[in-house]
Amino acid sequence: MNGWRLRGTEGDLARALDLLHVHARVEAVWEGSGFCEVWLAGPLPAFDRIAVEVSPMAPPEGPPPTGLERDAVIRVGPGLVVRPPWVAPLPEFDGIELVVPRAMAFGSGEHGSTQAALGALDTSWDSDVASFADVGTGSGILLLYAARRGCPMLLGCDIDPAAVAAARELVPAARVVEGGAAHLGQSVDCVVANMTGAELAAELPAIRAVWNGRGPLVLSGLRATEVDTIERAVGLSAVDAVDVAGFAARVYRTPSR
């Protein structure tokens, strides 16, 4: 495991962590004022156009960080929690519990964009949703939510083969393919996509093509400055909004719904 100290402004550090969560296997993150320390199982990606100062850290004394020390149950909403399998469940909790291990794919529940996506999906879920697609599925955590809600048809896609493998393992009932939304091959009632703003903008035509409008469209991973641009591209006004740790999720419905 390799340790790195990043220094920069709050905004640049946030963008750097966004990139790491998507393009590296982050084992541990410790944040301070003007800096953060990250431990990665693998190489450090390049921070193109992100003004952070990077320096390697000496191996720690004693056992190295495992990334598990501060893990806890994440309460997404009153009736929805996420936890890794090595954390004990909440006593007497009778809502939806998503058990997701940290693996080689993004989306184990600790990141703000994942929590925003889950929160928006949870508040907008329709009981009659018969088909669901997760575009850029990562770990498959959003597919797992739809499975727990009883959706009979589950589709997912991701351009990362490791994510495809992780999602298939987490949700065996789902059909998960490598590629973008255009590779799903059919339309569905509800679509969710948790990506960066640039990725959403590029994928949005294909996302709209597979969404039949019978259920909600949930777009997450946006920064506040990106919301209006994406909303204009969607061509609809958001009917619900969930913001977590600087990440925005927006819910859209067709006018008939």
Tab-separated table of C-alpha atoms in Angstrom:
chain	number	residue	atom	x	y	z
A	1	MET	CA	0.000	0.000	0.000
A	2	ASN	CA	1.277	3.473	-0.937
A	3	GLY	CA	0.678	6.631	1.087
A	4	TRP	CA	0.481	10.143	-0.363
A	5	ARG	CA	-0.048	13.594	1.143
A	6	LEU	CA	-1.982	16.062	-1.024
A	7	ARG	CA	-1.937	19.815	-0.348
A	8	GLY	CA	-4.115	22.437	-2.000
A	9	THR	CA	-7.292	24.454	-1.753
A	10	GLU	CA	-10.489	22.849	-0.515
A	11	GLY	CA	-11.881	22.784	-4.057
A	12	ASP	CA	-8.759	21.266	-5.622
A	13	LEU	CA	-8.505	18.641	-2.888
A	14	ALA	CA	-12.160	17.720	-3.423
A	15	ARG	CA	-11.582	17.316	-7.167
A	16	ALA	CA	-8.461	15.244	-6.521
A	17	LEU	CA	-10.375	12.924	-4.182
A	18	ASP	CA	-13.170	12.629	-6.756
A	19	LEU	CA	-10.624	11.457	-9.312
A	20	LEU	CA	-9.028	9.007	-6.889
A	21	HIS	CA	-12.344	7.434	-5.892
A	22	VAL	CA	-13.121	6.783	-9.565
A	23	HIS	CA	-9.693	5.862	-10.946
A	24	ALA	CA	-7.822	4.283	-8.025
A	25	ARG	CA	-8.414	1.798	-5.244
A	26	VAL	CA	-8.652	4.055	-2.203
A	27	GLU	CA	-7.997	2.165	1.031
A	28	ALA	CA	-7.987	5.084	3.475
A	29	VAL	CA	-8.420	8.867	3.468
A	30	TRP	CA	-7.589	11.230	6.331
A	31	GLU	CA	-8.575	14.840	5.709
A	32	GLY	CA	-7.215	17.957	7.424
A	33	SER	CA	-7.142	21.703	6.858
A	34	GLY	CA	-5.525	22.295	3.471
A	35	PHE	CA	-4.314	18.724	3.091
A	36	CYS	CA	-5.374	15.107	2.996
A	37	GLU	CA	-3.544	11.815	3.306
A	38	VAL	CA	-4.550	8.925	1.080
A	39	TRP	CA	-3.530	5.293	1.034
A	40	LEU	CA	-3.886	3.453	-2.252
A	41	ALA	CA	-3.615	-0.192	-3.233
A	42	GLY	CA	-1.845	0.611	-6.482
A	43	PRO	CA	-0.334	3.559	-8.334
A	44	LEU	CA	-1.332	7.202	-7.976
A	45	PRO	CA	-3.180	8.519	-11.074
A	46	ALA	CA	-2.077	11.790	-12.690
A	47	PHE	CA	-3.889	14.921	-11.488
A	48	ASP	CA	-4.269	16.674	-14.828
A	49	ARG	CA	-5.378	20.306	-14.419
A	50	ILE	CA	-5.819	19.902	-10.639
A	51	ALA	CA	-3.489	22.158	-8.639
A	52	VAL	CA	-2.462	19.911	-5.767
A	53	GLU	CA	1.014	19.359	-4.363
A	54	VAL	CA	1.743	15.647	-4.007
A	55	SER	CA	4.397	14.089	-1.793
A	56	PRO	CA	4.919	10.440	-0.821
A	57	MET	CA	4.573	9.479	2.824
A	58	ALA	CA	6.958	7.247	4.698
A	59	PRO	CA	5.541	3.887	5.747
A	60	PRO	CA	3.787	4.274	9.103
A	61	GLU	CA	5.138	2.814	12.301
A	62	GLY	CA	3.268	-0.286	13.289
A	63	PRO	CA	0.621	-1.950	11.128
A	64	PRO	CA	-0.196	-0.031	7.935
A	65	PRO	CA	-3.669	1.471	7.517
A	66	THR	CA	-6.163	-1.028	6.200
A	67	GLY	CA	-8.896	1.447	5.341
A	68	LEU	CA	-11.191	-0.340	7.766
A	69	GLU	CA	-10.386	1.497	10.991
A	70	ARG	CA	-13.101	4.119	10.683
A	71	ASP	CA	-15.687	2.087	8.793
A	72	ALA	CA	-19.188	2.330	10.212
A	73	VAL	CA	-22.810	1.961	9.212
A	74	ILE	CA	-23.776	4.781	6.833
A	75	ARG	CA	-27.315	6.035	7.361
A	76	VAL	CA	-28.519	7.307	3.979
A	77	GLY	CA	-32.097	7.927	5.097
A	78	PRO	CA	-34.519	6.999	7.889
A	79	GLY	CA	-35.107	3.570	6.376
A	80	LEU	CA	-31.895	2.994	4.410
A	81	VAL	CA	-28.375	2.142	5.584
A	82	VAL	CA	-25.192	0.869	3.957
A	83	ARG	CA	-22.408	-1.062	5.637
A	84	PRO	CA	-19.470	-3.276	4.685
A	85	PRO	CA	-19.737	-6.910	5.783
A	86	TRP	CA	-17.143	-6.487	8.561
A	87	VAL	CA	-19.241	-3.836	10.358
A	88	ALA	CA	-22.020	-5.071	12.631
A	89	PRO	CA	-25.613	-4.184	11.674
A	90	LEU	CA	-27.552	-1.574	13.590
A	91	PRO	CA	-29.587	-3.148	16.382
A	92	GLU	CA	-33.344	-3.187	15.822
A	93	PHE	CA	-33.066	-1.574	12.363
A	94	ASP	CA	-35.882	-2.898	10.155
A	95	GLY	CA	-35.389	-0.865	6.973
A	96	ILE	CA	-33.359	-1.598	3.844
A	97	GLU	CA	-29.775	-2.586	4.608
A	98	LEU	CA	-27.260	-2.742	1.753
A	99	VAL	CA	-24.159	-4.791	2.564
A	100	VAL	CA	-21.420	-3.807	0.121
A	101	PRO	CA	-17.735	-4.771	0.429
A	102	ARG	CA	-15.070	-2.333	-0.677
A	103	ALA	CA	-13.654	-3.762	-3.892
A	104	MET	CA	-12.007	-2.674	-7.123
A	105	ALA	CA	-15.041	-0.640	-8.169
A	106	PHE	CA	-16.388	2.737	-7.119
A	107	GLY	CA	-19.504	2.916	-4.977
A	108	SER	CA	-19.232	1.202	-1.606
A	109	GLY	CA	-21.374	3.874	0.022
A	110	GLU	CA	-18.888	6.207	1.686
A	111	HIS	CA	-18.658	8.751	-1.141
A	112	GLY	CA	-21.010	11.727	-1.199
A	113	SER	CA	-22.143	11.173	-4.780
A	114	THR	CA	-23.141	7.565	-4.018
A	115	GLN	CA	-25.072	8.651	-0.935
A	116	ALA	CA	-26.816	11.390	-2.926
A	117	ALA	CA	-27.767	8.895	-5.647
A	118	LEU	CA	-29.096	6.407	-3.101
A	119	GLY	CA	-31.015	9.085	-1.234
A	120	ALA	CA	-32.624	10.403	-4.410
A	121	LEU	CA	-33.485	6.895	-5.572
A	122	ASP	CA	-34.960	6.018	-2.189
A	123	THR	CA	-37.215	9.086	-1.982
A	124	SER	CA	-38.417	8.791	-5.594
A	125	TRP	CA	-38.850	5.012	-5.926
A	126	ASP	CA	-42.154	3.848	-7.414
A	127	SER	CA	-43.520	0.507	-6.234
A	128	ASP	CA	-44.601	-0.374	-9.778
A	129	VAL	CA	-41.138	0.013	-11.354
A	130	ALA	CA	-40.716	-3.180	-13.376
A	131	SER	CA	-37.319	-2.524	-14.963
A	132	PHE	CA	-34.233	-0.657	-13.778
A	133	ALA	CA	-30.889	0.316	-15.283
A	134	ASP	CA	-27.761	1.622	-13.583
A	135	VAL	CA	-25.470	3.396	-16.043
A	136	GLY	CA	-21.897	3.447	-14.787
A	137	THR	CA	-22.770	0.892	-12.142
A	138	GLY	CA	-19.420	0.720	-10.347
A	139	SER	CA	-19.770	-1.708	-7.445
A	140	GLY	CA	-23.447	-2.342	-8.243
A	141	ILE	CA	-24.734	-0.718	-5.049
A	142	LEU	CA	-27.611	1.027	-6.857
A	143	LEU	CA	-28.547	-2.230	-8.581
A	144	LEU	CA	-28.560	-3.853	-5.148
A	145	TYR	CA	-30.984	-1.199	-3.908
A	146	ALA	CA	-33.366	-1.886	-6.810
A	147	ALA	CA	-33.104	-5.613	-6.147
A	148	ARG	CA	-33.977	-5.074	-2.488
A	149	ARG	CA	-37.025	-3.080	-3.588
A	150	GLY	CA	-38.195	-6.092	-5.599
A	151	CYS	CA	-37.620	-4.829	-9.140
A	152	PRO	CA	-37.822	-7.907	-11.397
A	153	MET	CA	-35.600	-6.687	-14.268
A	154	LEU	CA	-32.154	-5.315	-13.417
A	155	LEU	CA	-29.686	-4.016	-15.993
A	156	GLY	CA	-26.305	-2.378	-15.486
A	157	CYS	CA	-23.374	-1.204	-17.543
A	158	ASP	CA	-19.880	0.167	-16.990
A	159	ILE	CA	-16.855	0.812	-19.174
A	160	ASP	CA	-14.553	-0.660	-16.503
A	161	PRO	CA	-14.259	-4.482	-16.642
A	162	ALA	CA	-13.446	-4.582	-12.902
A	163	ALA	CA	-16.693	-2.760	-12.145
A	164	VAL	CA	-18.670	-5.141	-14.352
A	165	ALA	CA	-17.212	-8.109	-12.466
A	166	ALA	CA	-17.876	-6.495	-9.069
A	167	ALA	CA	-21.501	-5.661	-9.907
A	168	ARG	CA	-22.165	-9.150	-11.251
A	169	GLU	CA	-20.822	-10.643	-8.029
A	170	LEU	CA	-22.816	-8.271	-5.808
A	171	VAL	CA	-26.111	-8.667	-7.712
A	172	PRO	CA	-26.136	-12.035	-9.514
A	173	ALA	CA	-29.705	-11.492	-10.746
A	174	ALA	CA	-28.687	-8.422	-12.761
A	175	ARG	CA	-27.526	-8.429	-16.372
A	176	VAL	CA	-24.409	-6.251	-16.362
A	177	VAL	CA	-22.603	-5.469	-19.611
A	178	GLU	CA	-19.355	-3.719	-20.454
A	179	GLY	CA	-19.935	-0.391	-22.200
A	180	GLY	CA	-22.285	2.572	-21.947
A	181	ALA	CA	-26.061	2.937	-21.924
A	182	ALA	CA	-26.247	2.178	-25.643
A	183	HIS	CA	-25.098	-1.380	-24.850
A	184	LEU	CA	-28.076	-2.127	-22.582
A	185	GLY	CA	-30.195	-3.134	-25.556
A	186	GLN	CA	-33.649	-2.216	-24.248
A	187	SER	CA	-35.631	0.531	-22.558
A	188	VAL	CA	-36.452	0.535	-18.853
A	189	ASP	CA	-38.800	2.298	-16.435
A	190	CYS	CA	-36.167	3.767	-14.108
A	191	VAL	CA	-32.601	4.833	-14.912
A	192	VAL	CA	-29.926	6.016	-12.500
A	193	ALA	CA	-26.475	7.323	-13.400
A	194	ASN	CA	-23.855	8.401	-10.868
A	195	MET	CA	-20.987	10.003	-12.802
A	196	THR	CA	-19.027	13.205	-13.102
A	197	GLY	CA	-20.762	16.111	-14.827
A	198	ALA	CA	-18.651	15.705	-17.965
A	199	GLU	CA	-19.391	11.985	-18.141
A	200	LEU	CA	-23.126	12.592	-17.683
A	201	ALA	CA	-23.154	15.227	-20.418
A	202	ALA	CA	-21.502	12.816	-22.853
A	203	GLU	CA	-23.712	9.851	-21.940
A	204	LEU	CA	-27.022	11.704	-21.594
A	205	PRO	CA	-28.366	11.095	-25.144
A	206	ALA	CA	-27.938	7.340	-24.675
A	207	ILE	CA	-29.426	7.523	-21.172
A	208	ARG	CA	-32.496	9.343	-22.462
A	209	ALA	CA	-32.839	6.761	-25.237
A	210	VAL	CA	-33.148	3.842	-22.792
A	211	TRP	CA	-35.416	5.640	-20.294
A	212	ASN	CA	-39.072	5.021	-21.197
A	213	GLY	CA	-40.339	7.601	-18.692
A	214	ARG	CA	-42.557	5.287	-16.655
A	215	GLY	CA	-40.411	5.778	-13.555
A	216	PRO	CA	-37.861	8.312	-12.335
A	217	LEU	CA	-34.584	9.322	-13.955
A	218	VAL	CA	-31.927	9.937	-11.289
A	219	LEU	CA	-28.697	11.736	-12.205
A	220	SER	CA	-26.006	12.079	-9.540
A	221	GLY	CA	-22.358	13.036	-9.174
A	222	LEU	CA	-22.856	16.670	-10.155
A	223	ARG	CA	-21.251	19.700	-8.606
A	224	ALA	CA	-23.527	22.685	-7.991
A	225	THR	CA	-22.099	24.558	-10.989
A	226	GLU	CA	-22.993	21.657	-13.312
A	227	VAL	CA	-26.642	21.163	-12.360
A	228	ASP	CA	-28.183	23.802	-14.646
A	229	THR	CA	-26.199	22.627	-17.682
A	230	ILE	CA	-27.301	19.023	-17.216
A	231	GLU	CA	-30.900	20.046	-16.550
A	232	ARG	CA	-31.024	21.983	-19.825
A	233	ALA	CA	-29.649	18.926	-21.616
A	234	VAL	CA	-32.267	16.685	-19.994
A	235	GLY	CA	-35.021	19.059	-21.115
A	236	LEU	CA	-37.035	18.618	-17.904
A	237	SER	CA	-37.186	20.342	-14.542
A	238	ALA	CA	-36.049	18.352	-11.535
A	239	VAL	CA	-38.849	17.198	-9.239
A	240	ASP	CA	-36.560	16.334	-6.327
A	241	ALA	CA	-33.025	17.141	-5.205
A	242	VAL	CA	-30.599	15.515	-2.787
A	243	ASP	CA	-27.208	17.077	-1.997
A	244	VAL	CA	-24.517	15.323	0.046
A	245	ALA	CA	-21.000	16.598	0.747
A	246	GLY	CA	-20.970	18.925	-2.243
A	247	PHE	CA	-22.470	16.411	-4.682
A	248	ALA	CA	-25.877	16.900	-6.266
A	249	ALA	CA	-28.441	14.300	-7.333
A	250	ARG	CA	-31.511	15.337	-9.300
A	251	VAL	CA	-34.697	13.401	-10.052
A	252	TYR	CA	-36.635	13.863	-13.299
A	253	ARG	CA	-40.003	12.583	-14.434
A	254	THR	CA	-41.962	12.861	-17.637
A	255	PRO	CA	-44.890	15.317	-17.352
A	256	SER	CA	-47.432	12.482	-17.464
A	257	ARG	CA	-45.928	10.979	-14.300
